[in-house]
Coordinates of C-alpha atoms in Angstrom, one line a residue:
M1 CA 84.4 -18.9 -9.6
P2 CA 84.5 -21.4 -12.5
S3 CA 82.2 -21.0 -15.5
I4 CA 79.8 -23.7 -16.7
S5 CA 78.5 -24.9 -20.1
I6 CA 75.2 -26.8 -20.2
I7 CA 74.5 -29.0 -23.2
T8 CA 70.9 -30.1 -24.1
P9 CA 70.0 -32.7 -26.7
S10 CA 66.4 -32.3 -27.8
Y11 CA 63.7 -34.0 -29.9
N12 CA 59.9 -33.8 -29.5
Q13 CA 59.6 -33.2 -25.8
V14 CA 57.1 -30.4 -25.8
A15 CA 55.5 -31.6 -22.5
F16 CA 58.7 -31.1 -20.5
V17 CA 61.0 -28.6 -22.3
E18 CA 59.7 -25.5 -20.7
K19 CA 60.2 -26.7 -17.1
M20 CA 63.8 -27.7 -18.0
L21 CA 64.5 -24.2 -19.5
K22 CA 62.8 -22.5 -16.5
S23 CA 65.1 -24.4 -14.1
I24 CA 68.1 -22.9 -15.8
V25 CA 66.8 -19.3 -16.0
E26 CA 66.0 -19.4 -12.3
Q27 CA 69.6 -20.4 -11.3
S28 CA 71.4 -17.8 -9.1
V29 CA 74.5 -18.3 -11.3
V30 CA 74.0 -17.7 -15.0
P31 CA 75.7 -20.3 -17.2
L32 CA 78.4 -19.2 -19.6
E33 CA 76.5 -20.9 -22.4
H34 CA 73.6 -23.3 -22.9
I35 CA 74.3 -25.2 -26.1
I36 CA 71.1 -26.8 -27.5
F37 CA 71.0 -29.3 -30.3
D38 CA 67.5 -30.1 -31.6
G39 CA 67.1 -32.9 -34.2
G40 CA 64.2 -31.2 -36.0
S41 CA 61.3 -31.4 -33.5
T42 CA 57.8 -31.3 -35.0
D43 CA 55.6 -31.2 -31.9
G44 CA 56.2 -27.5 -30.9
T45 CA 59.4 -28.1 -29.0
L46 CA 61.5 -26.2 -31.6
D47 CA 59.2 -23.2 -31.4
I48 CA 59.8 -23.0 -27.6
L49 CA 63.6 -23.4 -28.0
Q50 CA 63.7 -20.7 -30.7
D51 CA 61.9 -18.2 -28.4
F52 CA 64.2 -19.1 -25.5
A53 CA 67.3 -18.6 -27.6
G54 CA 66.0 -15.2 -28.8
Q55 CA 65.5 -14.0 -25.2
H56 CA 68.7 -15.3 -23.6
A57 CA 72.2 -14.4 -24.9
F58 CA 73.8 -17.4 -23.3
A59 CA 71.6 -19.8 -25.3
R60 CA 73.0 -21.2 -28.6
L61 CA 70.5 -23.3 -30.6
H62 CA 71.6 -25.7 -33.4
V63 CA 68.9 -27.4 -35.5
G64 CA 69.1 -30.5 -37.5
E65 CA 72.9 -30.9 -37.2
D66 CA 73.2 -33.9 -35.0
Q67 CA 72.7 -37.7 -35.6
G68 CA 70.8 -38.4 -32.3
Q69 CA 71.2 -37.8 -28.6
I70 CA 74.7 -39.0 -28.0
D71 CA 76.1 -37.3 -31.1
A72 CA 74.4 -34.1 -29.9
I73 CA 76.1 -34.2 -26.5
N74 CA 79.5 -35.0 -28.1
R75 CA 79.1 -32.0 -30.4
G76 CA 78.2 -29.9 -27.4
F77 CA 81.3 -31.0 -25.6
A78 CA 83.4 -30.0 -28.6
L79 CA 81.9 -26.5 -28.7
A80 CA 81.8 -25.9 -25.0
T81 CA 84.2 -23.2 -23.5
G82 CA 83.2 -23.3 -19.8
D83 CA 85.4 -24.6 -17.1
V84 CA 82.7 -27.1 -16.1
V85 CA 80.4 -29.1 -18.5
T86 CA 77.3 -31.1 -18.0
W87 CA 74.3 -32.1 -20.0
L88 CA 70.6 -31.7 -19.2
N89 CA 68.0 -33.6 -21.1
T90 CA 64.7 -31.9 -22.1
D91 CA 62.7 -34.0 -19.6
D92 CA 65.0 -33.3 -16.6
W93 CA 65.5 -30.2 -14.6
Y94 CA 67.5 -28.7 -11.7
A95 CA 65.8 -29.1 -8.3
A96 CA 66.6 -25.7 -6.8
P97 CA 67.9 -22.2 -7.8
D98 CA 71.2 -22.7 -6.1
V99 CA 72.3 -25.9 -7.8
L100 CA 74.8 -24.4 -10.2
A101 CA 76.2 -22.1 -7.5
R102 CA 76.8 -25.0 -5.1
V103 CA 78.4 -27.1 -7.8
L104 CA 80.7 -24.4 -9.0
E105 CA 81.7 -23.4 -5.4
T106 CA 82.6 -27.1 -4.8
F107 CA 84.9 -27.1 -7.9
D108 CA 86.4 -23.8 -6.8
A109 CA 87.2 -25.0 -3.3
N110 CA 88.6 -28.4 -4.5
P111 CA 90.9 -27.9 -7.5
E112 CA 91.9 -31.5 -7.4
I113 CA 88.3 -32.7 -8.1
D114 CA 87.4 -33.8 -11.6
I115 CA 83.7 -34.7 -11.1
V116 CA 81.0 -33.5 -8.7
Y117 CA 77.8 -35.4 -8.3
G118 CA 74.9 -35.2 -5.9
R119 CA 71.5 -36.6 -5.1
G120 CA 68.3 -36.5 -7.2
N121 CA 64.7 -37.7 -7.5
F122 CA 62.7 -39.6 -10.0
V123 CA 59.3 -38.0 -10.9
D124 CA 56.4 -39.0 -13.1
E125 CA 55.3 -37.0 -16.2
H126 CA 53.3 -34.7 -13.9
G127 CA 56.2 -33.9 -11.7
A128 CA 55.0 -36.0 -8.8
L129 CA 57.7 -37.7 -6.8
L130 CA 58.2 -41.4 -7.5
R131 CA 61.2 -42.1 -5.4
E132 CA 64.6 -40.8 -4.4
A133 CA 67.3 -42.0 -6.8
F134 CA 69.8 -44.4 -5.3
I135 CA 73.2 -42.7 -5.1
N136 CA 76.5 -44.3 -4.6
T137 CA 77.8 -41.9 -1.9
Q138 CA 81.2 -43.7 -1.5
S139 CA 83.0 -41.5 -4.0
H140 CA 86.4 -43.0 -3.3
R141 CA 85.1 -46.5 -4.2
L142 CA 83.1 -45.9 -7.3
R143 CA 85.2 -48.2 -9.5
E144 CA 84.1 -51.1 -7.2
R145 CA 80.6 -49.9 -6.5
F146 CA 79.8 -49.6 -10.2
I147 CA 80.2 -53.4 -10.4
V148 CA 76.8 -53.8 -8.7
S149 CA 74.9 -50.5 -9.4
N150 CA 75.1 -47.3 -11.3
G151 CA 74.2 -45.1 -8.4
I152 CA 74.7 -41.8 -10.2
L153 CA 71.8 -39.7 -11.6
Q154 CA 73.0 -38.2 -14.8
P155 CA 71.6 -34.7 -14.5
S156 CA 73.2 -34.5 -11.0
L157 CA 76.7 -34.9 -12.4
F158 CA 79.2 -32.2 -13.5
M159 CA 82.7 -32.5 -14.9
R160 CA 85.7 -30.2 -15.5
R161 CA 85.9 -29.7 -19.2
S162 CA 89.6 -30.4 -19.2
F163 CA 88.9 -33.9 -17.8
A164 CA 86.1 -34.6 -20.2
A165 CA 88.4 -33.7 -23.1
E166 CA 91.0 -36.1 -21.7
L167 CA 88.5 -38.9 -21.3
G168 CA 87.1 -38.5 -24.8
P169 CA 83.6 -38.6 -26.2
L170 CA 80.6 -40.6 -25.1
N171 CA 80.4 -44.1 -26.6
E172 CA 77.7 -44.3 -29.2
R173 CA 77.7 -48.1 -29.0
F174 CA 75.7 -48.0 -25.8
G175 CA 72.5 -46.0 -26.6
Y176 CA 70.8 -47.0 -23.4
C177 CA 73.7 -46.8 -20.9
F178 CA 76.2 -44.5 -22.4
D179 CA 76.2 -42.3 -19.3
F180 CA 76.9 -45.3 -17.0
E181 CA 79.7 -46.4 -19.4
Y182 CA 81.2 -42.9 -19.2
W183 CA 81.2 -42.9 -15.3
I184 CA 82.9 -46.3 -15.3
R185 CA 85.5 -45.1 -17.9
A186 CA 86.1 -42.0 -15.8
A187 CA 86.6 -44.1 -12.6
M188 CA 89.0 -46.5 -14.4
H189 CA 90.9 -43.5 -15.8
G190 CA 91.5 -42.3 -12.2
A191 CA 89.0 -39.5 -11.9
S192 CA 88.6 -37.8 -8.6
F193 CA 84.9 -37.8 -7.7
F194 CA 83.3 -35.6 -5.1
F195 CA 79.8 -36.4 -3.6
L196 CA 77.8 -33.2 -2.9
D197 CA 75.1 -34.2 -0.4
Q198 CA 72.2 -32.1 -1.9
V199 CA 69.3 -32.9 -4.3
L200 CA 70.5 -31.4 -7.5
S201 CA 68.1 -32.6 -10.1
E202 CA 64.8 -34.4 -10.9
A203 CA 64.6 -36.9 -13.7
T204 CA 61.3 -37.8 -15.4
L205 CA 60.3 -41.4 -15.9
H206 CA 57.6 -41.8 -18.6
R207 CA 56.5 -44.3 -21.1
D208 CA 58.4 -42.6 -24.0
S209 CA 61.7 -42.5 -22.1
K210 CA 64.4 -45.0 -23.0
T211 CA 65.0 -45.8 -19.4
M212 CA 61.4 -47.0 -18.9
G213 CA 59.9 -47.7 -22.3
Q214 CA 62.6 -50.2 -23.3
R215 CA 63.9 -51.5 -20.0
A216 CA 64.6 -55.1 -20.9
D217 CA 66.8 -54.0 -23.8
S218 CA 68.4 -51.4 -21.6
L219 CA 69.3 -54.0 -18.9
K220 CA 70.7 -56.4 -21.5
Q221 CA 72.9 -53.7 -23.0
T222 CA 74.1 -52.6 -19.6
A223 CA 75.2 -56.2 -18.9
D224 CA 77.1 -56.2 -22.2
M225 CA 78.7 -52.9 -21.4
L226 CA 79.8 -54.1 -17.9
K227 CA 81.3 -57.2 -19.5
D228 CA 83.3 -54.9 -21.8
Q229 CA 84.5 -52.8 -18.9
Y230 CA 85.1 -55.3 -16.1
G231 CA 85.3 -58.5 -18.0
F232 CA 82.3 -60.1 -16.1
V233 CA 78.8 -59.3 -15.0
C234 CA 77.9 -59.5 -11.3
T235 CA 75.0 -61.6 -10.0
E236 CA 73.0 -58.5 -8.9
W237 CA 72.7 -57.3 -12.5
L238 CA 71.8 -60.8 -13.8
R239 CA 68.9 -60.9 -11.2
R240 CA 67.6 -57.6 -12.5
I241 CA 67.6 -59.0 -16.1
A242 CA 65.8 -62.2 -15.0
D243 CA 63.2 -60.1 -13.1
S244 CA 62.6 -57.8 -16.0
Q245 CA 62.2 -60.8 -18.4
A246 CA 59.8 -62.6 -16.1
T247 CA 57.6 -59.7 -14.8
G248 CA 58.5 -56.6 -16.8
A249 CA 59.9 -54.9 -13.7
D250 CA 62.1 -51.9 -14.5
G251 CA 64.4 -52.2 -11.4
I252 CA 64.0 -48.5 -10.8
V253 CA 60.5 -48.0 -9.5
S254 CA 59.3 -51.6 -9.6
Q255 CA 61.1 -54.7 -8.6
S256 CA 59.9 -58.1 -7.3
P257 CA 60.1 -58.7 -3.6
D258 CA 62.8 -61.0 -2.2
L259 CA 64.6 -60.8 -5.5
K260 CA 67.7 -62.5 -4.0
H261 CA 65.9 -65.8 -3.8
R262 CA 64.1 -65.7 -7.1
Y263 CA 64.9 -67.0 -10.6
A264 CA 67.8 -69.3 -9.6
Q265 CA 67.6 -71.3 -12.8
R266 CA 67.5 -68.2 -15.1
V267 CA 70.2 -66.5 -13.2
G268 CA 72.3 -69.6 -13.6
E269 CA 71.8 -69.6 -17.3
L270 CA 72.7 -65.9 -17.5
F271 CA 75.8 -66.5 -15.4
H272 CA 76.9 -69.1 -17.9
E273 CA 76.2 -66.8 -20.8
F274 CA 78.1 -63.8 -19.4
N275 CA 80.7 -65.3 -17.0
G276 CA 81.3 -68.9 -18.2
G277 CA 84.5 -68.2 -20.2
P278 CA 88.0 -68.4 -18.9
S279 CA 88.7 -64.7 -19.5
Q280 CA 85.5 -63.7 -17.6
I281 CA 86.5 -65.9 -14.6
A282 CA 90.0 -64.5 -14.7
A283 CA 88.6 -60.9 -14.7
L284 CA 86.3 -61.7 -11.8
L285 CA 89.3 -63.0 -9.7
D286 CA 90.9 -59.6 -10.1
F287 CA 88.1 -58.3 -7.8
A288 CA 87.9 -61.3 -5.5
G289 CA 88.6 -59.2 -2.4
S290 CA 85.9 -56.7 -3.2
P291 CA 82.7 -57.1 -1.1
E292 CA 80.7 -56.1 -4.2
C293 CA 81.7 -59.5 -5.8
A294 CA 80.8 -61.7 -2.8
E295 CA 77.6 -63.0 -4.3
T296 CA 79.1 -63.4 -7.7
L297 CA 82.0 -65.5 -6.2
A298 CA 79.4 -67.6 -4.4
D299 CA 77.7 -68.3 -7.7
L300 CA 81.0 -69.0 -9.3
K301 CA 81.5 -71.8 -6.7
N302 CA 78.2 -73.3 -7.9
Y303 CA 79.3 -72.9 -11.5
F304 CA 82.4 -74.9 -10.8
R305 CA 80.4 -77.8 -9.4
R306 CA 80.2 -79.1 -12.9
Y307 CA 83.8 -80.3 -12.5
G308 CA 84.9 -83.2 -10.4
A309 CA 88.6 -82.3 -10.1
F310 CA 90.9 -79.3 -10.7
F311 CA 94.5 -79.4 -11.8
V312 CA 97.0 -76.5 -11.3
V313 CA 99.9 -76.1 -13.7
P314 CA 102.1 -73.0 -12.9
A315 CA 102.6 -70.6 -15.8
D316 CA 106.4 -70.5 -15.3
S317 CA 106.7 -74.2 -15.0
K318 CA 109.5 -75.5 -17.2
S319 CA 107.3 -78.4 -18.1
L320 CA 104.1 -76.5 -18.8
E321 CA 103.8 -77.7 -22.4
S322 CA 104.3 -81.4 -21.5
S323 CA 101.9 -81.1 -18.6
M324 CA 99.2 -79.6 -20.8
E325 CA 99.8 -82.4 -23.4
A326 CA 99.4 -85.0 -20.6
L327 CA 96.1 -83.4 -19.5
S328 CA 94.8 -83.3 -23.0
A329 CA 95.4 -87.1 -23.2
L330 CA 93.8 -87.6 -19.8
Q331 CA 90.7 -85.7 -20.9
Q332 CA 90.0 -88.4 -23.5
T333 CA 89.8 -91.2 -20.9
S334 CA 88.7 -89.4 -17.8
S335 CA 85.3 -90.5 -16.4
K336 CA 84.6 -87.1 -14.8
P337 CA 85.1 -83.6 -16.3
F338 CA 87.9 -81.5 -14.9
A339 CA 89.2 -78.0 -15.2
V340 CA 92.8 -76.7 -15.4
F341 CA 94.1 -73.5 -13.7
I342 CA 97.3 -71.8 -14.8
P343 CA 98.4 -69.4 -12.1
S344 CA 100.8 -66.6 -12.8
C345 CA 102.2 -63.4 -11.4
G346 CA 102.9 -60.7 -14.0
T347 CA 102.1 -60.6 -17.6
F348 CA 101.7 -64.3 -18.6
H349 CA 99.2 -65.0 -21.4
L350 CA 98.3 -68.5 -22.2
D351 CA 99.5 -69.7 -25.6
R352 CA 96.4 -70.9 -27.4
R353 CA 98.2 -73.9 -28.7
L354 CA 98.8 -75.2 -25.2
G355 CA 95.1 -75.2 -24.3
A356 CA 93.8 -75.9 -27.7
D357 CA 92.9 -79.6 -26.9
L358 CA 91.4 -78.8 -23.5
D359 CA 87.9 -77.7 -22.9
N360 CA 88.3 -75.8 -19.7
V361 CA 91.5 -73.9 -19.0
Y362 CA 91.4 -70.9 -16.8
A363 CA 94.1 -68.3 -16.1
L364 CA 94.5 -67.6 -12.4
R365 CA 96.1 -64.2 -12.3
A366 CA 97.5 -62.4 -9.3
P367 CA 95.9 -59.0 -8.9
V368 CA 98.2 -56.1 -10.0
A369 CA 98.9 -55.3 -6.3
A370 CA 100.5 -58.7 -5.9
N371 CA 102.6 -58.7 -9.0
N372 CA 105.7 -57.9 -7.1
L373 CA 105.7 -61.4 -5.9
S374 CA 107.2 -62.4 -9.2
D375 CA 110.1 -60.1 -8.6
S376 CA 111.0 -61.4 -5.1
I377 CA 109.8 -65.0 -4.7
D378 CA 110.4 -68.0 -6.9
L379 CA 107.1 -69.8 -7.6
E380 CA 108.5 -73.1 -6.0
S381 CA 109.4 -71.3 -2.8
G382 CA 105.9 -71.9 -1.4
L383 CA 104.7 -68.4 -1.0
K384 CA 103.0 -68.2 -4.3
K385 CA 101.4 -71.6 -3.8
I386 CA 99.9 -70.2 -0.6
Y387 CA 98.6 -67.2 -2.5
F388 CA 97.0 -69.2 -5.3
A389 CA 95.8 -71.9 -2.9
K390 CA 94.0 -69.1 -1.1
C391 CA 92.5 -67.9 -4.4
L392 CA 91.2 -71.3 -5.3
G393 CA 89.7 -71.6 -1.8
E394 CA 87.7 -68.4 -2.6
I395 CA 86.2 -69.7 -5.9
L396 CA 85.9 -73.5 -5.5
Y397 CA 83.2 -75.4 -3.7
G398 CA 83.9 -77.2 -0.4
G399 CA 85.5 -80.6 -0.9
A400 CA 86.8 -79.8 -4.4
P401 CA 90.0 -81.8 -5.0
V402 CA 92.9 -79.7 -6.3
L403 CA 96.1 -81.3 -7.6
W404 CA 99.1 -79.1 -8.1
I405 CA 101.0 -80.9 -10.9
E406 CA 104.5 -80.0 -11.8
P407 CA 105.8 -81.7 -13.8
L408 CA 103.2 -84.1 -15.2
K409 CA 104.2 -86.6 -17.8
K410 CA 102.3 -89.5 -19.3
S411 CA 104.6 -91.9 -17.4
N412 CA 103.7 -90.6 -14.0
M413 CA 100.1 -89.8 -14.7
D414 CA 98.3 -92.1 -12.2
V415 CA 95.9 -89.2 -11.5
A416 CA 92.9 -91.4 -10.7
S417 CA 94.9 -93.0 -7.8
A418 CA 96.0 -89.6 -6.6
L419 CA 92.4 -88.3 -6.5
N420 CA 91.3 -91.4 -4.6
L421 CA 94.1 -90.9 -2.1
L422 CA 93.3 -87.2 -1.8
D423 CA 89.7 -88.0 -1.1
T424 CA 90.7 -89.9 2.1
K425 CA 93.9 -88.1 3.2
E426 CA 92.9 -84.6 2.1
A427 CA 96.6 -83.7 1.3
L428 CA 99.3 -85.1 -0.9
T429 CA 102.9 -84.3 -1.7
L430 CA 104.8 -84.4 -5.0
G431 CA 107.9 -86.5 -4.3
G432 CA 111.3 -86.1 -5.9
D433 CA 110.3 -88.7 -8.4
S434 CA 107.5 -86.5 -9.6
R435 CA 104.9 -89.0 -8.3
F436 CA 102.1 -88.3 -5.8
H437 CA 102.7 -89.5 -2.3
C438 CA 100.9 -89.3 1.0
S439 CA 104.0 -88.7 3.1
L440 CA 102.3 -86.0 5.2
D441 CA 99.5 -87.9 7.0
D442 CA 98.5 -84.9 9.1
F443 CA 98.8 -81.2 8.1
D444 CA 98.3 -79.0 11.2
S445 CA 99.4 -75.7 12.5
G446 CA 102.2 -77.3 14.5
D447 CA 103.1 -77.4 18.1
S448 CA 105.4 -75.1 19.9
D449 CA 109.0 -76.2 20.6
E450 CA 108.1 -76.6 24.3
E451 CA 105.2 -78.9 23.5
S452 CA 107.2 -81.0 21.1
A453 CA 110.0 -81.4 23.7
S454 CA 107.5 -82.4 26.4
E455 CA 106.1 -85.1 24.2
G456 CA 109.5 -86.3 23.2
A457 CA 108.6 -85.8 19.6
E458 CA 111.3 -85.5 16.9
R459 CA 109.8 -83.2 14.3
A460 CA 111.5 -81.1 11.7
P461 CA 110.1 -77.7 11.0
A462 CA 108.2 -77.3 7.7
T463 CA 110.1 -75.1 5.2
P464 CA 108.8 -73.3 2.1
A465 CA 110.8 -75.7 0.0
A466 CA 108.9 -78.6 1.5
Y467 CA 105.6 -76.9 1.1
A468 CA 106.5 -76.2 -2.5
N469 CA 106.2 -80.0 -3.1
L470 CA 102.6 -80.0 -2.1
G471 CA 100.8 -82.1 -4.6
G472 CA 97.2 -81.5 -3.7
F473 CA 94.5 -80.5 -1.1
K474 CA 90.8 -80.5 -0.7
V475 CA 89.1 -77.1 -0.4
G476 CA 87.9 -76.8 3.1
G477 CA 89.8 -79.8 4.3
K478 CA 92.3 -80.2 7.1
L479 CA 95.0 -78.4 5.2
H480 CA 92.9 -75.3 4.6
P481 CA 93.2 -73.7 8.0
L482 CA 97.0 -73.9 7.6
I483 CA 96.8 -72.2 4.3
D484 CA 94.7 -69.4 5.8
Q485 CA 97.1 -69.0 8.7
A486 CA 100.1 -68.7 6.4
Y487 CA 98.3 -66.3 4.1
A488 CA 97.2 -64.1 7.0
A489 CA 100.7 -64.1 8.6
S490 CA 102.4 -63.2 5.4
W491 CA 100.4 -60.2 4.4
R492 CA 98.4 -57.5 6.0
G493 CA 95.1 -57.1 4.3
A494 CA 96.1 -59.8 1.8
P495 CA 96.8 -59.3 -1.9
L496 CA 93.2 -60.2 -2.7
S497 CA 92.1 -56.8 -1.2
G498 CA 94.8 -55.0 -3.1
N499 CA 97.1 -54.2 -0.1
T500 CA 100.6 -55.6 -0.2
E501 CA 101.9 -54.0 2.9
L502 CA 103.9 -56.3 5.1
A503 CA 102.5 -57.2 8.5
P504 CA 104.3 -55.5 11.4
I505 CA 107.5 -57.2 12.5
Q506 CA 107.5 -57.9 16.3
Q507 CA 110.7 -56.6 18.0
N508 CA 111.2 -59.9 19.8
A509 CA 110.8 -62.0 16.7
P510 CA 113.8 -63.5 14.8
D511 CA 113.0 -61.2 11.9
A512 CA 114.0 -58.2 14.0
A513 CA 117.6 -59.2 14.2
C514 CA 118.0 -59.9 10.5
D515 CA 120.3 -57.8 8.4
H516 CA 119.0 -55.6 5.6
H517 CA 119.4 -58.3 2.9
T518 CA 117.6 -61.0 5.0
R519 CA 114.8 -58.5 5.9
S520 CA 114.0 -58.0 2.2
R521 CA 110.4 -58.9 1.3
A522 CA 111.5 -62.3 0.2
G523 CA 113.6 -63.0 3.3
V524 CA 111.0 -61.9 5.8
L525 CA 108.1 -63.7 4.2
L526 CA 110.0 -67.0 3.7
R527 CA 111.1 -66.9 7.4
R528 CA 107.6 -66.3 8.5
L529 CA 106.2 -69.1 6.4
A530 CA 108.7 -71.5 7.9
G531 CA 107.4 -70.7 11.3
V532 CA 103.7 -70.6 10.4
F533 CA 103.7 -74.0 8.8
G534 CA 104.6 -75.6 12.0
K535 CA 105.9 -79.2 12.0
F536 CA 104.8 -82.4 10.3
N537 CA 105.8 -86.1 10.2
D538 CA 107.4 -87.7 7.2

């Protein structure tokens, strides 16, 4: 069975330290070592620790060597020699005598596991139960689950020492949420978590604890940390901050009822503070398919209502620079504010010079799972336009006018007329003369060949090249169902959810007879799009 090292940071916790020590002594498996760092306690804690170290050979006491809690734990990690490491604060304890045994058995039976965590309880200073700790039990989805909640009780988590060494020390920048930051870092590093369905520990909530005594500061720092890690802060965390600022609620034991419908104005202000920049919105879009971001995306739609129009300039457009210059000139005379999206697959980074004269330029990145689009499909083929049109439909409010401009020059910049036309027709094309036209009066899903023949209609099938000339659409308008159909037919699960597997090919479909080259990803998807777009009139 693996061995375990327990690390304890200590300073002036005489009311709790004996119960913590007793919970270790009563374990059915003796730890290899209990490394204790005391910062020079003056309330009797140090006397208890010295007696404990004198009675138990596995206890190693260090006094006055650390620079605080996080430094003490990091020092303990550096000294530990056990196969498994954890830390146990002086005001927490293990809930049962078999905790270490169950944890070590789990590691022994699952050599691929890096981290084991379990359930736990919050108790008051007298040991009375306050509530069960909320635990994220979906161990395979913690990277996404951490967006909205911590869901791990620190004393109920254990790590292989080899993984902890690989991940590095705790981050001393985050004094209130360094443990949460560590879990997120582990998840993003690819850690394999295992949820052990057992109450492993009890954590004390009291006035002198950082968790409770300074909760408003703790929540604010947690939001800053999440922004560092994910690039944005979800609405659920912003509501907790607003509730704490308004009522003093801690969000652990106390929370205002019906929190989802409270503090709309303050949450909006916090949303602008934490998520209002182009890089934050781009980061949020990377998780657009995650259910954890559903409310945040809804708030993003409200955020974008400040703009009356949206322009899309592809990153790999040959005329990107001239289009951006034209938009900069337009901004000086436009009667309504607008935003610019630059969609890209791959590693495009906006040159600051290009957007220097524009107030609101947003990168619209394809998630990593969809980056292979850049290797197989040219942007003007139409497939990428479908993908990015779908992205925009996820984040913009209903009725938002979107103009895909490529190229845009000052000479063809009758954007006001194009927006007016788009308002009534709901879809525009970009003609060969680079001007906006309304040559497609009705975008629909198309009739079958039999239906067309019976009506005597002469209609040419839409092609990706024709769709690539799309100049604009209204979010939620008549074109949108067609975009959704094409998107769904082209991908199973869709790139937004991180799954780029092709939808099954039907044996009786034209695709089935294609040769290997034609059945490449590009060939299959383009053929499908040609069928999905149906037919339209010139």
